[in-house]
Coordinates of C-alpha atoms in Angstrom, one line a residue:
Chain A
M541 CA -147.6 185.7 -102.2
Q542 CA -146.3 182.8 -103.8
E543 CA -143.3 184.2 -105.1
F544 CA -142.7 185.4 -101.7
L545 CA -142.9 182.1 -100.3
Q546 CA -140.6 180.8 -102.7
M547 CA -137.8 183.2 -102.2
G548 CA -136.4 183.3 -105.4
G549 CA -135.6 179.4 -105.3
Y550 CA -134.0 179.8 -101.8
A551 CA -137.0 178.9 -99.8
G552 CA -135.4 176.1 -98.0
Y553 CA -132.3 177.8 -96.8
V554 CA -134.4 181.1 -96.1
W555 CA -137.2 179.5 -94.0
S556 CA -135.3 177.0 -92.1
A557 CA -132.7 179.6 -91.1
Y558 CA -135.6 181.8 -89.9
A559 CA -137.6 179.1 -88.3
I560 CA -134.5 177.6 -86.3
T561 CA -133.9 180.9 -85.1
A562 CA -137.5 181.5 -83.8
V563 CA -137.4 178.1 -82.0
V564 CA -134.1 178.8 -80.4
L565 CA -135.0 182.2 -79.3
I566 CA -138.5 181.2 -78.1
A567 CA -136.9 178.2 -76.1
T568 CA -134.4 180.5 -74.7
A569 CA -136.9 183.1 -73.7
L570 CA -139.4 180.6 -72.2
W571 CA -136.9 178.8 -70.2
P572 CA -136.4 181.2 -67.1
G573 CA -140.5 181.4 -66.9
I574 CA -140.4 177.5 -66.6
R575 CA -137.8 177.6 -63.9
R576 CA -139.5 180.5 -62.1
R577 CA -142.9 178.8 -61.8
R578 CA -141.2 175.8 -60.5
L579 CA -139.1 177.5 -57.8
H580 CA -141.9 179.8 -56.5
A581 CA -144.3 177.0 -56.4
A582 CA -141.8 174.9 -54.4
L583 CA -140.8 177.9 -52.1
R584 CA -144.7 178.6 -51.6
K585 CA -145.1 175.0 -50.6
R586 CA -142.4 175.0 -48.0
W587 CA -143.5 178.2 -46.4
Q588 CA -147.0 176.9 -46.1
W589 CA -145.6 173.7 -44.7
E590 CA -143.5 175.9 -42.1
R591 CA -146.8 177.8 -41.2
S592 CA -148.4 174.5 -40.4
E593 CA -146.0 173.3 -38.3
Chain B
M1160 CA -122.7 208.1 -56.5
W1161 CA -120.7 204.9 -55.0
S1162 CA -123.4 204.3 -52.6
F1163 CA -126.3 204.7 -55.3
L1164 CA -124.5 201.9 -57.2
H1165 CA -123.9 199.9 -54.1
R1166 CA -127.7 200.2 -53.5
L1167 CA -128.5 199.4 -57.2
S1168 CA -126.4 196.4 -56.9
S1169 CA -128.1 194.9 -53.7
P1170 CA -130.1 191.9 -54.8
P1171 CA -133.4 193.3 -53.4
T1172 CA -133.2 196.6 -55.1
F1173 CA -132.2 194.9 -58.4
Y1174 CA -135.1 192.4 -58.0
R1175 CA -137.4 195.4 -57.9
W1176 CA -136.3 197.6 -60.6
S1177 CA -135.9 194.8 -62.8
G1178 CA -139.5 193.6 -62.1
V1179 CA -140.7 196.7 -64.0
I1180 CA -137.9 197.1 -66.9
T1181 CA -137.8 193.3 -67.9
P1182 CA -141.2 193.3 -69.2
I1183 CA -140.6 196.6 -71.2
F1184 CA -137.3 195.2 -72.7
A1185 CA -139.0 191.9 -73.4
V1186 CA -141.7 194.0 -75.4
I1187 CA -139.1 196.1 -77.2
A1188 CA -137.3 193.3 -78.3
A1189 CA -140.3 191.6 -79.5
A1190 CA -141.5 194.6 -81.6
L1191 CA -138.1 195.2 -83.1
L1192 CA -137.4 191.6 -84.0
L1193 CA -141.1 191.2 -85.5
V1194 CA -140.5 194.3 -87.6
G1195 CA -137.2 193.5 -88.6
T1196 CA -138.1 190.1 -90.0
V1197 CA -141.1 191.2 -91.7
W1198 CA -139.0 194.3 -93.3
G1199 CA -136.3 191.8 -94.1
L1200 CA -138.0 189.2 -95.5
A1201 CA -140.6 191.0 -97.3
F1202 CA -139.9 194.7 -98.0
T1203 CA -135.9 194.8 -99.0
P1204 CA -134.7 194.4 -102.6
T1205 CA -133.2 190.9 -103.6
D1206 CA -129.4 190.9 -103.7
Y1207 CA -128.4 190.8 -107.3
Q1208 CA -125.5 188.5 -106.5
Q1209 CA -126.9 186.1 -103.8
G1210 CA -130.6 186.2 -104.6
D1211 CA -132.9 186.0 -101.6
S1212 CA -130.5 183.7 -99.8
F1213 CA -128.8 187.1 -98.5
R1214 CA -132.0 187.4 -96.2
I1215 CA -130.3 185.0 -93.7
I1216 CA -128.0 187.8 -92.8
Y1217 CA -130.9 189.4 -90.7
V1218 CA -130.8 186.6 -88.3
H1219 CA -127.0 185.4 -88.8
V1220 CA -125.1 188.8 -88.4
P1221 CA -127.0 190.0 -85.1
A1222 CA -126.6 186.4 -83.4
A1223 CA -122.5 186.4 -84.4
M1224 CA -122.3 190.2 -83.4
L1225 CA -124.2 189.6 -79.9
S1226 CA -122.4 186.2 -79.3
L1227 CA -119.0 187.8 -78.8
S1228 CA -120.6 191.1 -77.2
V1229 CA -122.3 188.6 -74.7
Y1230 CA -118.8 186.7 -73.9
M1231 CA -117.1 190.1 -73.2
A1232 CA -120.1 191.4 -71.0
M1233 CA -119.8 188.0 -69.0
A1234 CA -116.2 188.2 -68.9
F1235 CA -116.6 191.9 -67.5
S1236 CA -119.2 190.8 -64.9
A1237 CA -116.9 188.0 -64.1
A1238 CA -114.0 190.3 -63.4
I1239 CA -116.2 192.5 -61.1
F1240 CA -117.3 189.7 -59.2
L1241 CA -113.7 188.4 -58.8
I1242 CA -112.2 191.6 -57.7
W1243 CA -115.0 193.5 -55.6
R1244 CA -116.9 190.2 -54.8
I1245 CA -120.4 191.8 -55.7
K1246 CA -122.8 188.8 -55.7
L1247 CA -124.9 190.5 -58.3
A1248 CA -122.2 190.4 -60.9
D1249 CA -121.8 186.7 -60.6
V1250 CA -125.7 186.4 -61.1
F1251 CA -125.1 188.2 -64.2
A1252 CA -122.0 186.2 -65.5
A1253 CA -124.1 183.1 -64.9
S1254 CA -127.2 184.8 -66.6
F1255 CA -125.3 185.7 -69.7
A1256 CA -123.6 182.5 -70.5
P1257 CA -126.8 180.5 -71.7
V1258 CA -128.1 183.4 -73.9
G1259 CA -124.5 184.0 -75.5
A1260 CA -124.4 180.2 -76.2
A1261 CA -127.8 180.3 -77.9
F1262 CA -126.8 183.2 -79.9
T1263 CA -123.4 181.4 -80.9
L1264 CA -125.5 178.3 -81.9
L1265 CA -127.7 180.5 -83.9
A1266 CA -124.8 182.2 -85.7
L1267 CA -123.3 178.8 -86.4
V1268 CA -126.4 177.1 -87.8
T1269 CA -127.5 179.8 -89.8
G1270 CA -124.0 180.4 -91.1
S1271 CA -124.1 176.8 -92.3
I1272 CA -127.4 177.3 -94.0
W1273 CA -126.3 180.2 -95.7
G1274 CA -123.1 178.7 -96.7
R1275 CA -124.8 175.8 -98.6
P1276 CA -126.3 178.0 -101.5
T1277 CA -123.3 180.3 -101.4
W1278 CA -120.0 177.9 -101.0
G1279 CA -121.8 174.6 -102.0
T1280 CA -121.3 173.0 -98.8
W1281 CA -123.0 172.9 -95.4
W1282 CA -119.8 173.5 -93.7
E1283 CA -116.7 175.6 -94.9
W1284 CA -113.8 176.2 -92.7
D1285 CA -114.3 179.9 -93.2
A1286 CA -112.3 182.1 -90.4
R1287 CA -115.9 183.5 -89.2
L1288 CA -117.5 180.5 -88.6
T1289 CA -114.5 178.5 -87.3
S1290 CA -113.9 181.4 -84.6
E1291 CA -117.6 181.1 -83.8
L1292 CA -117.2 177.3 -83.2
I1293 CA -114.5 177.9 -81.1
L1294 CA -116.4 180.5 -79.1
L1295 CA -119.1 178.0 -78.4
F1296 CA -116.5 175.7 -77.0
L1297 CA -115.4 178.4 -74.7
Y1298 CA -119.0 179.2 -73.7
L1299 CA -119.7 175.4 -73.0
G1300 CA -116.6 175.2 -70.9
V1301 CA -117.4 178.2 -68.8
M1302 CA -121.0 176.5 -68.3
A1303 CA -119.8 173.0 -67.7
L1304 CA -117.2 174.1 -65.0
R1305 CA -119.7 176.1 -63.1
S1306 CA -122.1 173.0 -63.1
S1307 CA -119.5 170.6 -62.0
L1308 CA -118.4 172.3 -58.8
P1309 CA -120.6 171.7 -56.2
E1310 CA -120.2 174.6 -53.8
R1311 CA -121.8 177.6 -55.2
N1312 CA -119.4 180.2 -54.2
Q1313 CA -116.3 178.0 -55.4
A1314 CA -118.1 177.4 -58.8
A1315 CA -118.8 180.9 -59.3
R1316 CA -115.2 181.9 -58.9
A1317 CA -113.6 179.2 -60.9
A1318 CA -116.3 180.2 -64.0
A1319 CA -115.4 183.8 -63.4
L1320 CA -111.7 183.1 -63.6
L1321 CA -112.2 180.7 -66.7
A1322 CA -114.3 183.3 -68.5
I1323 CA -111.5 185.9 -68.0
V1324 CA -108.6 183.7 -69.3
G1325 CA -111.0 183.1 -72.0
V1326 CA -111.4 186.7 -72.9
V1327 CA -107.6 187.1 -72.9
N1328 CA -107.4 184.3 -75.3
V1329 CA -110.5 185.5 -77.7
P1330 CA -108.5 188.0 -79.8
I1331 CA -105.3 185.6 -80.2
I1332 CA -107.9 182.7 -81.1
H1333 CA -109.5 185.1 -83.6
F1334 CA -106.4 186.4 -85.4
S1335 CA -104.6 183.0 -85.2
V1336 CA -107.9 181.5 -87.1
E1337 CA -108.2 184.5 -89.5
W1338 CA -104.2 184.0 -90.3
W1339 CA -104.7 180.3 -90.7
N1340 CA -107.7 180.9 -92.9
S1341 CA -105.9 183.3 -95.2
L1342 CA -102.9 181.1 -95.4
H1343 CA -104.9 178.1 -96.7
Q1344 CA -107.8 179.7 -98.7
G1345 CA -106.8 183.2 -100.0
S1346 CA -109.6 182.9 -102.7
T1347 CA -112.7 182.4 -100.7
V1348 CA -113.5 185.8 -99.2
S1349 CA -116.1 185.6 -96.4
K1350 CA -118.8 187.5 -97.7
L1351 CA -120.8 187.1 -94.5
G1352 CA -122.0 190.1 -93.2
R1353 CA -119.3 192.5 -94.7
P1354 CA -120.3 196.3 -94.2
A1355 CA -120.8 196.8 -97.9
I1356 CA -124.4 196.8 -97.5
D1357 CA -126.8 198.8 -99.4
P1358 CA -128.8 201.2 -97.3
S1359 CA -131.9 199.9 -98.5
M1360 CA -131.1 196.4 -96.8
A1361 CA -129.4 197.9 -94.1
T1362 CA -132.3 199.5 -91.8
P1363 CA -133.7 195.8 -91.2
L1364 CA -130.2 194.7 -90.1
Y1365 CA -130.2 197.4 -87.3
L1366 CA -133.5 196.6 -86.1
M1367 CA -132.5 193.1 -85.8
I1368 CA -129.3 193.9 -84.0
F1369 CA -131.1 196.2 -81.5
G1370 CA -133.8 193.2 -81.3
F1371 CA -131.3 190.8 -80.3
M1372 CA -129.7 193.3 -77.7
F1373 CA -133.0 193.8 -76.0
F1374 CA -133.8 190.0 -76.2
W1375 CA -130.4 189.5 -74.6
L1376 CA -130.9 192.2 -71.8
A1377 CA -134.6 190.9 -71.1
N1378 CA -133.8 187.3 -71.0
A1379 CA -130.5 187.5 -68.8
F1380 CA -132.6 189.9 -66.4
S1381 CA -135.5 187.4 -66.1
R1382 CA -132.7 184.7 -65.5
A1383 CA -131.0 186.6 -62.9
R1384 CA -134.1 187.1 -61.2
V1385 CA -134.7 183.3 -60.8
E1386 CA -131.5 183.0 -59.8
I1387 CA -131.5 185.7 -57.1
V1388 CA -134.8 184.1 -55.6
D1389 CA -133.0 180.8 -55.5
R1390 CA -130.0 182.0 -53.8
E1391 CA -131.8 184.3 -51.2
Q1392 CA -134.5 182.0 -50.7
N1393 CA -134.5 182.2 -47.0
K1394 CA -134.2 186.1 -46.8
R1395 CA -137.3 187.9 -45.6
W1396 CA -137.5 190.2 -48.8
V1397 CA -137.9 187.4 -50.8
R1398 CA -141.0 186.0 -49.0
E1399 CA -142.4 189.6 -49.0
A1400 CA -141.7 189.8 -52.8
L1401 CA -143.2 186.5 -53.6
G1402 CA -146.3 187.7 -51.4
D1403 CA -146.1 185.2 -48.7
K1404 CA -149.0 186.1 -46.4
A1405 CA -147.6 184.8 -43.0
E1406 CA -144.7 187.1 -43.4
M1407 CA -146.8 190.0 -44.4
Q1408 CA -148.9 189.4 -41.3
R1409 CA -146.1 189.3 -39.0
R1410 CA -144.5 192.5 -40.4
A1411 CA -148.0 194.2 -40.1
G1412 CA -147.8 193.1 -36.5
E1413 CA -144.6 194.4 -35.8
K1414 CA -145.6 197.8 -36.9
Chain C
M1462 CA -85.4 180.1 -47.2
T1463 CA -85.4 182.3 -50.1
V1464 CA -88.0 182.6 -52.6
F1465 CA -85.9 180.7 -55.3
A1466 CA -84.8 178.0 -52.9
A1467 CA -88.6 177.4 -52.4
A1468 CA -89.2 177.2 -56.1
W1469 CA -86.0 174.8 -56.5
A1470 CA -87.4 172.7 -53.8
V1471 CA -90.7 172.2 -55.2
L1472 CA -89.2 171.2 -58.6
R1473 CA -86.8 168.8 -57.0
R1474 CA -89.6 167.3 -55.3
E1475 CA -91.6 166.9 -58.5
L1476 CA -88.8 165.3 -60.2
W1477 CA -88.1 163.0 -57.4
L1478 CA -91.6 161.8 -57.0
A1479 CA -92.0 161.4 -60.7
S1480 CA -88.7 159.0 -60.9
R1481 CA -90.4 156.5 -58.3
R1482 CA -92.8 155.9 -60.6
P1483 CA -91.2 155.4 -64.2
G1484 CA -94.2 153.7 -65.8
E1485 CA -96.3 156.7 -65.4
L1486 CA -93.6 158.8 -66.5
L1487 CA -93.6 156.9 -69.8
Q1488 CA -97.3 157.1 -70.7
P1489 CA -97.4 160.4 -72.4
L1490 CA -94.6 159.5 -74.6
M1491 CA -96.0 156.3 -75.4
F1492 CA -99.4 157.8 -76.1
F1493 CA -97.7 160.3 -78.4
L1494 CA -95.7 157.3 -80.4
V1495 CA -99.0 155.4 -80.7
V1496 CA -101.2 158.2 -81.9
V1497 CA -98.5 159.2 -84.6
T1498 CA -98.6 155.4 -85.8
L1499 CA -102.2 154.9 -85.9
F1500 CA -102.6 157.6 -88.3
P1501 CA -100.8 156.2 -91.2
L1502 CA -102.7 152.9 -90.7
G1503 CA -105.9 154.9 -90.9
T1504 CA -105.2 156.1 -94.6
R1505 CA -103.0 155.0 -97.2
P1506 CA -99.3 154.9 -96.4
E1507 CA -98.1 157.2 -99.3
P1508 CA -95.3 159.3 -98.6
E1509 CA -96.8 162.7 -100.1
L1510 CA -100.0 161.9 -98.2
L1511 CA -98.3 161.4 -95.0
A1512 CA -96.1 164.5 -95.3
T1513 CA -99.5 166.4 -96.1
M1514 CA -100.9 165.3 -93.1
A1515 CA -97.5 165.3 -90.9
P1516 CA -97.6 168.7 -89.3
A1517 CA -101.1 168.3 -88.1
V1518 CA -100.6 164.8 -87.0
L1519 CA -97.3 165.5 -84.8
W1520 CA -98.9 168.4 -83.2
V1521 CA -102.2 167.3 -82.3
A1522 CA -100.8 164.0 -81.0
A1523 CA -98.5 166.4 -78.9
L1524 CA -101.2 168.2 -77.8
L1525 CA -103.4 165.0 -76.6
A1526 CA -100.1 163.9 -75.1
T1527 CA -99.8 166.7 -72.8
L1528 CA -103.5 166.9 -71.8
L1529 CA -103.1 163.3 -70.7
G1530 CA -100.5 164.3 -68.1
L1531 CA -102.2 167.3 -66.9
E1532 CA -105.1 166.0 -64.8
R1533 CA -102.5 164.6 -62.4
L1534 CA -100.7 167.9 -62.1
F1535 CA -102.3 169.1 -58.9
R1536 CA -104.3 165.9 -58.1
A1537 CA -102.1 164.2 -55.7
D1538 CA -101.2 167.4 -53.9
H1539 CA -104.7 168.4 -53.5
D1540 CA -105.7 164.7 -52.1
D1541 CA -102.8 164.3 -49.4
G1542 CA -103.2 168.1 -48.4
S1543 CA -99.6 169.3 -49.5
L1544 CA -101.4 171.8 -52.0
E1545 CA -102.7 173.6 -48.6
Q1546 CA -98.9 173.7 -47.5
L1547 CA -97.9 175.2 -51.0
L1548 CA -100.6 177.7 -50.5
L1549 CA -99.6 178.6 -46.7
S1550 CA -95.8 179.1 -48.1
P1551 CA -94.6 182.6 -48.0
A1552 CA -93.2 182.4 -51.4
P1553 CA -95.3 183.8 -54.1
L1554 CA -97.7 180.9 -55.2
A1555 CA -97.2 182.0 -58.9
L1556 CA -93.2 180.9 -58.9
L1557 CA -94.5 177.7 -57.2
T1558 CA -97.0 176.7 -59.6
F1559 CA -94.4 177.7 -62.3
S1560 CA -92.3 175.3 -60.7
K1561 CA -94.8 172.4 -61.1
V1562 CA -95.6 173.4 -64.7
L1563 CA -91.7 173.1 -65.2
A1564 CA -91.7 169.8 -63.9
H1565 CA -94.6 168.8 -65.9
W1566 CA -93.1 170.0 -69.1
L1567 CA -89.4 168.4 -68.3
L1568 CA -91.3 165.1 -67.9
T1569 CA -93.8 164.9 -70.9
G1570 CA -92.8 168.1 -73.2
L1571 CA -89.3 167.7 -73.5
P1572 CA -89.3 163.8 -74.0
L1573 CA -92.1 164.6 -76.8
V1574 CA -89.6 167.2 -78.4
M1575 CA -86.8 164.7 -78.3
L1576 CA -88.8 161.8 -79.7
S1577 CA -90.5 164.1 -82.6
P1578 CA -87.3 163.7 -85.2
M1579 CA -87.8 160.3 -85.3
L1580 CA -91.7 160.4 -85.7
A1581 CA -91.3 163.1 -88.2
I1582 CA -88.9 160.9 -90.5
M1583 CA -91.8 158.1 -90.1
L1584 CA -94.1 160.4 -91.2
G1585 CA -92.0 161.5 -94.4
L1586 CA -91.2 164.9 -93.7
P1587 CA -88.1 165.9 -95.4
M1588 CA -84.8 166.1 -93.2
S1589 CA -84.6 170.0 -94.0
S1590 CA -88.0 170.2 -91.9
I1591 CA -86.6 168.2 -88.6
G1592 CA -85.1 171.5 -87.1
T1593 CA -88.5 173.4 -87.3
V1594 CA -90.4 170.4 -85.9
V1595 CA -88.0 170.2 -82.8
L1596 CA -88.0 174.2 -82.6
S1597 CA -91.9 174.6 -82.7
L1598 CA -92.3 171.8 -80.2
L1599 CA -89.6 173.3 -78.0
L1600 CA -91.4 176.7 -78.1
G1601 CA -94.9 175.3 -78.2
T1602 CA -95.1 172.6 -75.7
P1603 CA -94.2 174.8 -72.7
I1604 CA -97.2 177.2 -73.8
L1605 CA -99.7 173.6 -73.8
S1606 CA -98.1 173.0 -70.1
L1607 CA -98.5 176.6 -68.9
L1608 CA -101.9 176.9 -70.1
G1609 CA -102.9 173.4 -69.1
S1610 CA -102.0 174.3 -65.5
I1611 CA -105.0 176.8 -65.4
G1612 CA -107.4 173.9 -66.3
A1613 CA -105.7 171.4 -64.0
A1614 CA -105.9 174.1 -61.2
L1615 CA -109.5 174.8 -61.8
T1616 CA -110.7 171.5 -62.2
V1617 CA -108.5 170.1 -59.4
G1618 CA -111.5 169.4 -57.2
I1619 CA -113.4 167.6 -59.6
R1620 CA -113.3 163.8 -59.8
R1621 CA -113.2 162.2 -63.5
G1622 CA -112.8 165.7 -64.6
G1623 CA -110.7 164.5 -67.7
A1624 CA -113.2 165.2 -70.3
L1625 CA -114.0 168.5 -68.7
L1626 CA -110.2 169.7 -68.7
A1627 CA -110.3 168.7 -72.5
L1628 CA -113.2 171.0 -73.1
L1629 CA -111.7 173.8 -71.1
L1630 CA -108.3 173.6 -72.7
L1631 CA -108.8 172.6 -76.3
P1632 CA -110.1 176.1 -77.4
L1633 CA -107.3 177.8 -75.7
Y1634 CA -104.7 175.7 -77.6
V1635 CA -106.0 176.5 -80.9
P1636 CA -103.5 179.4 -81.6
T1637 CA -100.5 177.3 -80.6
L1638 CA -101.8 174.4 -82.8
I1639 CA -102.4 176.7 -85.8
L1640 CA -98.9 178.4 -85.5
G1641 CA -96.8 175.1 -84.5
A1642 CA -98.2 173.0 -87.3
S1643 CA -98.0 175.9 -90.0
A1644 CA -94.5 176.5 -89.1
V1645 CA -93.7 172.8 -89.9
A1646 CA -95.9 172.9 -93.0
A1647 CA -94.2 175.9 -94.2
V1648 CA -90.5 174.6 -94.0
R1649 CA -92.0 171.3 -95.6
D1650 CA -93.1 173.3 -98.6
G1651 CA -89.6 175.2 -98.6
L1652 CA -91.1 178.4 -97.4
P1653 CA -89.4 180.5 -94.2
A1654 CA -91.3 179.6 -91.0
D1655 CA -89.6 182.9 -88.9
G1656 CA -93.0 184.4 -88.5
Q1657 CA -94.6 181.4 -86.8
L1658 CA -91.8 180.8 -84.5
Y1659 CA -91.7 184.5 -83.7
L1660 CA -95.1 184.5 -82.7
L1661 CA -94.9 181.3 -81.0
G1662 CA -92.0 183.0 -78.8
A1663 CA -94.4 185.8 -78.3
L1664 CA -97.1 183.6 -77.2
L1665 CA -94.5 181.5 -74.8
S1666 CA -93.7 184.8 -73.2
G1667 CA -97.0 186.0 -72.8
A1668 CA -98.0 182.6 -71.2
L1669 CA -95.0 182.6 -68.8
V1670 CA -95.9 185.8 -67.3
L1671 CA -99.8 185.3 -67.1
A1672 CA -100.5 181.6 -66.7
P1673 CA -98.7 180.9 -63.4
L1674 CA -100.7 183.9 -61.9
A1675 CA -103.8 182.3 -63.3
S1676 CA -103.3 179.0 -62.1
G1677 CA -102.2 180.2 -58.7
L1678 CA -105.4 182.2 -58.4
A1679 CA -107.3 179.1 -59.5
L1680 CA -105.5 177.0 -56.7
R1681 CA -106.6 179.2 -54.1
I1682 CA -110.3 179.2 -55.3
A1683 CA -110.0 175.5 -55.5
S1684 CA -108.8 175.0 -52.2
E1685 CA -111.5 177.3 -50.3

């Protein structure tokens, strides 16, 4: 296990490359969800408001 | 055939079928990326020349490959939008750009990290990395132009034209950079992701490439779904799709 | 009025308008001169060092000087409405945009080319390379103007679009920069530069055909 984590002395390079990839991919993946939630909430609020007119 | 395609490209139809297919693609992407990463990190033999630093190619090569393919796909959608004025094609072009830019950024960063133990510097003016940097500028240009023009249709058409101009230039830029690179440092051969890869190391690479592809499709579809709802927010089908109760009742009353 | 008479009229109007503002006319040229002067001041004025950098300095400075005038290429016409007239003209739009690009090149590119031998000597390039400096810029600066017209047309409606214009155009300028600078570098090192010059010629003919069409389309998009 220790050996695996050390990556033959390249631990810093290998793990940082994978970590950055994970962060960028997760951020890219989460962004549309955040935008959707915001947009849908705004639309629902507007429709409700229109109904109460 | 044409009427089928036409129906497929209408926003409500796309919204319906993409609602089913997007989560499936997302799950496939997550599974492929997870298996590919574990396999690539733990179950492939160590490279006799580069040691364990070669494992970075499992994220670098797919990102670099897809960064170019996504640009091509974006320019293709842009052309369809400019010629036939199919709105969905523009939604796709707009959704592809951020994913492609993210892949390009990843290819640059991981390539630079890989270069540190291999070349001894964080940045080498290697043909591949230089082309990737210019590709990032092309993506940023298309995205910046779209966001600078206030009127949506005008912004879409301008961004589409720029994407097409960019795609005409991509091969010219690529070859000129390769040529420039070979001129100045013929000795430094780019070892990054050359096809001479042992089969025992290749399987996780393919898994990762397909994983990135499904990630791109799933991510672009979910971006496109948000974009469509935003653009068509005053249409009736959006209200129904989002389950607005009053709209449902009115519809029931009509029947 | 025939098609070419229309193109000629556009060209003459551009040149006439420019002659009314000679100060503006000199700006790109002064910029070129100043940038090339600043480079040796930023390092040691050793002839070998300067000659090493000279092709890149000359070409990057020419590229930025071209960029400087581009923002105004369609701006005034867009603001005073004469662009609408241009779009309504029965003459092909690509030909009219070509006239505008030609005027831009005559007013910025050509003076740069004429000034370049003096700057090449100041940067310590050998006399034998002066011909290639002039020829490469003569072939390359029209490419910069032609590609630049696409960017200028796309950003015509945007206030303060200068930085955006640079972002759009600089990646497209990469091949021209590589070929032009390496032609000068090859001759400085006593090698033939025919290959680079032929490729620049090929890029120029490609740009001559495609760029006016693209900028014409971009102008139509911009004035919708």
